[in-house]
């Protein structure tokens, strides 16, 4: 159901963004009839790889390549070195031939050929057009909390895309299983990964429809969790309400306008100085919040209180003290607490 091979550094190391790793292992496995696993890793296995217990991946039963919808070939070029190509019905869907492979301890670079005006979708999370702009566009995968800047990275990182090939009108997909920060650069004729570490752990999905690609991807990483029925209804959520009375008025206005409301969300204004697990005694007193909750439940509605994963560093703040005593916060390499800055000020983060 596959094979493995050794790769050696082609020429002298450049050591541009770290130390070149001279010995690599190529592993190719036909996981299912329409999913191909291509993994390029350091032979010594010192590079970080996502443990299976953190993100359980479906390994597939493995199939003989003669019964697979995808074909894998590899080649060596005197100038660019090792390259590989994945084809479906004679059509290349992932092709690194002619491009240099860079594998350093803190920088990986892999480039694949695509159509000059490729139809690529995915590579979130970013407020952007549904079809990614293939003309010199850099997509950064690095989680951050910002107010939805167009074309920039925000809350999540999903290194998966699907492409619609114009000639065949068929879809395929590619997922890079790597948790490091990265840029994915779309240019006329290429898609390039620039990754800050780890390994090149690729999964190629044969499609051929968009729904097939989604099905093949979620078979690998896990199906979406079943959500409660009420979550599908209309919710009200807004930052900026100044008091529980204002939120109550908003809820009442839905009834007056005869707009069904399944859940009323309250953002971090309800907290005391934006500290988790507290209430503003003046504007959002606990007694009034309980009344709001009872009123919502009496009508079959739900309440959602937003909680940030950032705990204020303050020895007088019980949540911080308990977390510190139980050793639950993320730490720096030297063992000290990793301190950031969020709404309350200096904060630590549960691990």
Short mmCIF file of C-alpha atoms in Angstrom, two decimals:
data_model
loop_
_atom_site.label_atom_id
_atom_site.label_comp_id
_atom_site.label_asym_id
_atom_site.label_seq_id
_atom_site.Cartn_x
_atom_site.Cartn_y
_atom_site.Cartn_z
CA UNK A 1 0.00 0.00 0.00
CA UNK A 2 3.02 2.31 -0.32
CA UNK A 3 6.77 2.67 -0.04
CA UNK A 4 9.56 4.63 1.68
CA UNK A 5 12.80 6.15 0.40
CA UNK A 6 15.75 8.17 1.66
CA UNK A 7 16.51 11.69 0.46
CA UNK A 8 19.94 13.32 0.80
CA UNK A 9 20.84 17.01 0.67
CA UNK A 10 21.58 18.11 -2.89
CA UNK A 11 24.85 20.09 -2.73
CA UNK A 12 26.04 22.38 0.03
CA UNK A 13 23.64 23.54 2.78
CA UNK A 14 22.41 27.11 2.55
CA UNK A 15 21.41 27.38 6.23
CA UNK A 16 19.46 30.52 5.36
CA UNK A 17 16.69 30.36 7.96
CA UNK A 18 18.11 27.64 10.19
CA UNK A 19 20.17 24.49 9.83
CA UNK A 20 19.65 22.38 6.71
CA UNK A 21 18.71 18.80 7.53
CA UNK A 22 20.82 16.54 5.35
CA UNK A 23 18.93 13.26 5.68
CA UNK A 24 15.19 12.99 5.02
CA UNK A 25 12.73 10.13 4.73
CA UNK A 26 10.02 10.02 2.08
CA UNK A 27 6.98 7.94 2.98
CA UNK A 28 4.16 7.35 0.50
CA UNK A 29 1.02 5.45 1.43
CA UNK A 30 -2.25 4.87 -0.40
CA UNK A 31 -4.51 5.23 2.65
CA UNK A 32 -7.82 4.74 0.86
CA UNK A 33 -8.91 4.46 -2.76
CA UNK A 34 -9.03 8.27 -3.04
CA UNK A 35 -6.57 9.53 -0.39
CA UNK A 36 -2.80 9.60 -0.73
CA UNK A 37 -0.43 10.30 2.17
CA UNK A 38 2.97 11.82 1.29
CA UNK A 39 5.23 12.53 4.26
CA UNK A 40 8.70 14.08 4.04
CA UNK A 41 10.32 14.07 7.47
CA UNK A 42 13.76 14.25 9.05
CA UNK A 43 15.25 10.78 9.37
CA UNK A 44 16.40 11.45 12.94
CA UNK A 45 12.83 12.42 13.91
CA UNK A 46 13.81 15.48 15.93
CA UNK A 47 11.38 17.82 14.15
CA UNK A 48 8.07 18.36 15.93
CA UNK A 49 5.13 16.35 14.64
CA UNK A 50 1.57 16.62 15.90
CA UNK A 51 0.96 13.63 18.19
CA UNK A 52 -1.84 11.28 17.22
CA UNK A 53 -3.42 11.67 20.65
CA UNK A 54 -3.80 15.44 20.11
CA UNK A 55 -5.27 15.26 16.60
CA UNK A 56 -6.37 11.67 15.90
CA UNK A 57 -6.15 11.02 12.18
CA UNK A 58 -7.84 8.19 10.35
CA UNK A 59 -5.07 5.98 8.94
CA UNK A 60 -7.22 4.17 6.41
CA UNK A 61 -6.97 0.47 5.70
CA UNK A 62 -4.40 0.95 2.95
CA UNK A 63 -5.00 -0.15 -0.62
CA UNK A 64 -2.85 -1.46 -3.44
CA UNK A 65 -1.81 1.35 -5.76
CA UNK A 66 -3.35 -0.58 -8.67
CA UNK A 67 -6.76 0.07 -7.10
CA UNK A 68 -6.14 3.73 -6.30
CA UNK A 69 -7.61 6.72 -8.14
CA UNK A 70 -4.31 8.64 -7.78
CA UNK A 71 -0.88 7.93 -9.25
CA UNK A 72 2.39 8.95 -7.57
CA UNK A 73 5.65 9.46 -9.45
CA UNK A 74 8.95 11.08 -8.50
CA UNK A 75 11.94 12.46 -10.35
CA UNK A 76 15.34 14.06 -9.83
CA UNK A 77 16.45 17.23 -11.57
CA UNK A 78 20.08 18.34 -11.56
CA UNK A 79 19.07 21.91 -10.79
CA UNK A 80 16.05 21.60 -8.52
CA UNK A 81 16.68 18.16 -7.03
CA UNK A 82 13.90 15.84 -5.85
CA UNK A 83 10.33 16.38 -6.96
CA UNK A 84 7.13 14.38 -7.06
CA UNK A 85 3.87 14.43 -8.96
CA UNK A 86 0.39 13.20 -8.09
CA UNK A 87 -1.95 12.57 -11.00
CA UNK A 88 -5.62 11.68 -11.42
CA UNK A 89 -6.63 10.23 -14.76
CA UNK A 90 -3.40 11.57 -16.27
CA UNK A 91 -4.01 15.09 -14.95
CA UNK A 92 -1.49 16.49 -12.44
CA UNK A 93 -3.15 17.68 -9.23
CA UNK A 94 0.01 18.18 -7.11
CA UNK A 95 3.37 18.60 -8.83
CA UNK A 96 6.59 19.79 -7.16
CA UNK A 97 8.91 18.89 -10.03
CA UNK A 98 11.13 21.74 -11.15
CA UNK A 99 11.04 23.46 -7.75
CA UNK A 100 13.62 23.34 -4.97
CA UNK A 101 12.63 21.56 -1.76
CA UNK A 102 13.99 23.35 1.33
CA UNK A 103 14.02 21.44 4.62
CA UNK A 104 15.65 23.23 7.57
CA UNK A 105 14.99 22.90 11.27
CA UNK A 106 13.09 26.22 11.34
CA UNK A 107 12.03 26.63 7.73
CA UNK A 108 10.37 24.37 5.16
CA UNK A 109 9.52 25.31 1.59
CA UNK A 110 7.53 23.24 -0.87
CA UNK A 111 6.15 24.48 -4.19
CA UNK A 112 3.57 22.84 -6.45
CA UNK A 113 2.59 23.73 -9.99
CA UNK A 114 -1.00 24.83 -10.56
CA UNK A 115 -2.87 26.51 -13.38
CA UNK A 116 -1.94 30.15 -14.05
CA UNK A 117 -5.44 31.25 -12.97
CA UNK A 118 -6.08 28.50 -10.43
CA UNK A 119 -9.47 28.12 -8.75
CA UNK A 120 -8.40 27.58 -5.13
CA UNK A 121 -10.70 27.60 -2.11
CA UNK A 122 -9.92 27.25 1.61
CA UNK A 123 -6.75 28.06 3.58
CA UNK A 124 -8.63 29.80 6.38
CA UNK A 125 -9.23 31.55 8.58
CA UNK A 126 -9.36 34.91 6.85
CA UNK A 127 -12.12 37.38 5.90
CA UNK A 128 -11.74 37.18 2.15
CA UNK A 129 -13.37 36.32 -1.15
CA UNK A 130 -14.59 32.73 -1.44
CA UNK A 131 -12.20 32.01 -4.32
CA UNK A 132 -8.65 32.83 -3.34
CA UNK A 133 -6.83 35.33 -5.54
CA UNK A 134 -4.16 33.29 -7.38
CA UNK A 135 -2.17 36.37 -8.39
CA UNK A 136 0.66 36.91 -5.86
CA UNK A 137 -1.41 36.47 -2.71
CA UNK A 138 0.14 35.54 0.65
CA UNK A 139 -2.17 33.71 3.04
CA UNK A 140 -0.82 33.63 6.60
CA UNK A 141 -1.85 30.85 8.97
CA UNK A 142 -1.18 32.20 12.46
CA UNK A 143 -3.99 32.47 15.00
CA UNK A 144 -4.71 35.93 16.40
CA UNK A 145 -7.60 37.89 17.86
CA UNK A 146 -8.27 40.91 15.67
CA UNK A 147 -11.36 42.70 14.38
CA UNK A 148 -11.78 40.87 11.05
CA UNK A 149 -9.23 42.68 8.85
CA UNK A 150 -9.96 41.87 5.22
CA UNK A 151 -7.42 39.51 3.69
CA UNK A 152 -5.50 38.91 6.93
CA UNK A 153 -5.23 36.05 9.40
CA UNK A 154 -7.64 35.78 12.31
CA UNK A 155 -8.78 33.17 14.84
CA UNK A 156 -8.09 29.76 13.24
CA UNK A 157 -5.58 27.99 11.01
CA UNK A 158 -6.69 25.39 8.48
CA UNK A 159 -3.97 24.36 6.06
CA UNK A 160 -6.33 22.67 3.64
CA UNK A 161 -7.53 23.76 0.22
CA UNK A 162 -9.50 22.41 -2.68
CA UNK A 163 -8.92 23.27 -6.30
CA UNK A 164 -11.29 23.12 -9.25
CA UNK A 165 -9.39 22.28 -12.42
CA UNK A 166 -10.77 24.12 -15.41
CA UNK A 167 -10.03 21.47 -18.02
CA UNK A 168 -11.62 18.49 -16.29
CA UNK A 169 -14.12 20.41 -14.11
CA UNK A 170 -13.05 18.15 -11.23
CA UNK A 171 -12.06 19.00 -7.68
CA UNK A 172 -9.17 17.73 -5.60
CA UNK A 173 -7.81 18.75 -2.22
CA UNK A 174 -4.62 18.98 -0.19
CA UNK A 175 -4.10 19.13 3.58
CA UNK A 176 -0.78 19.90 5.30
CA UNK A 177 -0.74 18.38 8.79
CA UNK A 178 1.53 20.90 10.49
CA UNK A 179 0.83 23.18 13.47
CA UNK A 180 3.63 25.71 12.90
CA UNK A 181 3.00 29.20 11.59
CA UNK A 182 3.15 29.37 7.82
CA UNK A 183 2.57 31.42 4.71
CA UNK A 184 0.87 29.88 1.70
CA UNK A 185 1.81 31.95 -1.33
CA UNK A 186 -0.38 31.82 -4.44
CA UNK A 187 1.31 33.04 -7.60
CA UNK A 188 0.46 32.57 -11.29
CA UNK A 189 1.28 28.90 -11.87
CA UNK A 190 2.30 27.89 -8.32
CA UNK A 191 1.18 27.38 -4.74
CA UNK A 192 4.03 27.51 -2.22
CA UNK A 193 4.20 26.53 1.45
CA UNK A 194 6.62 28.44 3.70
CA UNK A 195 6.54 26.82 7.12
CA UNK A 196 8.41 27.65 10.33
CA UNK A 197 9.20 24.06 11.31
CA UNK A 198 7.90 20.54 11.65
CA UNK A 199 7.62 18.21 8.68
CA UNK A 200 5.89 18.13 5.30
CA UNK A 201 2.98 15.83 6.15
CA UNK A 202 0.67 16.01 3.13
CA UNK A 203 -2.63 14.35 2.36
CA UNK A 204 -3.94 14.52 -1.21
CA UNK A 205 -7.66 13.97 -1.85
CA UNK A 206 -8.83 12.80 -5.26
CA UNK A 207 -12.37 14.18 -5.20
CA UNK A 208 -13.63 14.44 -7.91
CA UNK A 209 -16.49 16.62 -6.60
CA UNK A 210 -16.28 19.34 -3.96
CA UNK A 211 -18.49 17.25 -1.68
CA UNK A 212 -16.18 14.27 -2.19
CA UNK A 213 -13.16 16.34 -1.13
CA UNK A 214 -14.94 17.51 2.02
CA UNK A 215 -15.99 13.95 2.77
CA UNK A 216 -12.43 12.64 2.27
CA UNK A 217 -10.95 15.43 4.41
CA UNK A 218 -13.37 14.95 7.30
CA UNK A 219 -12.88 11.18 7.12
CA UNK A 220 -9.21 11.94 7.86
CA UNK A 221 -9.47 14.63 10.57
CA UNK A 222 -12.89 13.75 12.00
CA UNK A 223 -16.49 14.55 11.18
CA UNK A 224 -18.09 17.74 12.52
CA UNK A 225 -19.57 17.26 15.98
CA UNK A 226 -23.33 17.06 16.21
CA UNK A 227 -24.61 20.42 17.42
CA UNK A 228 -27.78 21.05 19.48
CA UNK A 229 -30.87 21.87 17.46
CA UNK A 230 -31.26 25.29 19.09
CA UNK A 231 -27.81 26.32 17.82
CA UNK A 232 -29.25 26.41 14.29
CA UNK A 233 -31.71 29.16 15.20
CA UNK A 234 -31.32 32.95 15.28
CA UNK A 235 -28.91 34.30 17.91
CA UNK A 236 -28.27 37.86 19.03
CA UNK A 237 -24.64 38.66 19.81
CA UNK A 238 -23.03 42.08 19.95
CA UNK A 239 -20.15 43.79 21.70
CA UNK A 240 -20.99 47.08 23.36
CA UNK A 241 -24.14 46.62 25.49
CA UNK A 242 -23.70 48.75 28.60
CA UNK A 243 -26.01 46.98 31.06
CA UNK A 244 -28.23 43.97 31.67
CA UNK A 245 -31.22 46.30 31.24
CA UNK A 246 -30.11 47.13 27.70
CA UNK A 247 -29.75 43.43 26.87
CA UNK A 248 -33.23 42.79 28.30
CA UNK A 249 -34.61 45.53 26.06
CA UNK A 250 -32.98 43.98 23.01
CA UNK A 251 -34.49 40.59 23.87
CA UNK A 252 -37.93 42.18 24.32
CA UNK A 253 -37.64 43.94 20.96
CA UNK A 254 -37.28 40.59 19.22
CA UNK A 255 -40.63 39.53 20.66
CA UNK A 256 -42.24 42.83 19.68
CA UNK A 257 -40.96 42.46 16.14
CA UNK A 258 -42.06 38.78 16.13
CA UNK A 259 -38.55 37.64 15.25
CA UNK A 260 -37.78 34.18 16.68
CA UNK A 261 -34.76 34.29 19.01
CA UNK A 262 -33.09 31.09 20.15
CA UNK A 263 -30.24 32.52 22.22
CA UNK A 264 -29.11 35.82 23.69
CA UNK A 265 -25.36 36.25 23.95
CA UNK A 266 -23.65 38.72 26.26
CA UNK A 267 -20.09 39.77 25.52
CA UNK A 268 -17.36 40.55 28.06
CA UNK A 269 -19.05 43.74 29.31
CA UNK A 270 -20.84 41.64 31.94
CA UNK A 271 -17.52 40.95 33.68
CA UNK A 272 -15.91 42.90 36.48
CA UNK A 273 -12.96 44.63 34.77
CA UNK A 274 -13.14 42.02 31.96
CA UNK A 275 -11.94 39.25 34.28
CA UNK A 276 -13.32 35.76 33.62
CA UNK A 277 -15.87 34.24 36.03
CA UNK A 278 -16.87 37.60 37.50
CA UNK A 279 -19.83 39.98 37.12
CA UNK A 280 -19.97 43.77 37.09
CA UNK A 281 -21.85 44.45 40.33
CA UNK A 282 -23.24 47.76 39.03
CA UNK A 283 -24.22 47.15 35.41
CA UNK A 284 -24.60 43.36 35.38
CA UNK A 285 -25.40 42.29 38.96
CA UNK A 286 -25.74 38.55 39.48
CA UNK A 287 -29.30 38.90 40.77
CA UNK A 288 -30.44 40.60 37.54
CA UNK A 289 -28.50 38.14 35.36
CA UNK A 290 -30.31 35.27 37.11
CA UNK A 291 -33.66 36.95 36.41
CA UNK A 292 -32.71 37.27 32.73
CA UNK A 293 -31.71 33.61 32.62
CA UNK A 294 -34.97 32.50 34.23
CA UNK A 295 -37.00 34.62 31.80
CA UNK A 296 -35.17 33.17 28.80
CA UNK A 297 -35.61 29.61 30.02
CA UNK A 298 -39.31 30.22 30.66
CA UNK A 299 -39.66 30.97 26.93
CA UNK A 300 -37.48 28.05 25.85
CA UNK A 301 -34.54 30.33 24.99
CA UNK A 302 -30.86 30.09 25.88
CA UNK A 303 -28.23 32.38 27.39
CA UNK A 304 -24.60 32.38 26.27
CA UNK A 305 -21.92 34.28 28.22
CA UNK A 306 -18.68 34.82 26.33
CA UNK A 307 -15.53 33.78 28.19
CA UNK A 308 -12.00 34.62 27.03
CA UNK A 309 -9.16 32.09 27.57
CA UNK A 310 -7.03 34.77 29.23
CA UNK A 311 -6.70 34.98 33.00
CA UNK A 312 -5.67 38.28 34.59
CA UNK A 313 -2.37 38.14 36.47
CA UNK A 314 -3.37 39.41 39.91
CA UNK A 315 -2.63 37.82 43.28
CA UNK A 316 -5.96 39.15 44.54
CA UNK A 317 -7.86 37.36 41.73
CA UNK A 318 -8.93 33.93 42.89
CA UNK A 319 -9.08 32.36 39.43
CA UNK A 320 -5.45 33.25 38.76
CA UNK A 321 -4.29 32.05 42.17
CA UNK A 322 -6.08 28.70 41.84
CA UNK A 323 -4.76 28.16 38.33
CA UNK A 324 -1.23 28.98 39.38
CA UNK A 325 -1.46 26.65 42.37
CA UNK A 326 -2.77 23.83 40.16
CA UNK A 327 -0.07 24.51 37.53
CA UNK A 328 -2.51 24.78 34.61
CA UNK A 329 -1.05 27.75 32.69
CA UNK A 330 1.15 27.73 29.59
CA UNK A 331 4.82 28.28 30.37
CA UNK A 332 7.94 29.57 28.67
CA UNK A 333 10.85 27.25 27.93
CA UNK A 334 12.55 28.30 31.19
CA UNK A 335 9.52 27.25 33.23
CA UNK A 336 8.17 30.75 33.93
CA UNK A 337 4.57 31.65 33.12
CA UNK A 338 3.93 32.77 29.55
CA UNK A 339 2.37 36.23 29.99
CA UNK A 340 0.45 38.03 27.28
CA UNK A 341 -1.76 41.10 27.20
CA UNK A 342 -5.49 40.84 26.57
CA UNK A 343 -8.56 42.75 27.82
CA UNK A 344 -7.80 42.77 31.58
CA UNK A 345 -4.11 43.64 31.05
CA UNK A 346 -1.33 41.12 31.70
CA UNK A 347 -2.77 37.62 31.32
CA UNK A 348 -1.86 33.95 31.39
CA UNK A 349 -3.50 31.14 29.45
CA UNK A 350 -4.76 27.71 30.51
CA UNK A 351 -2.99 24.84 28.75
#
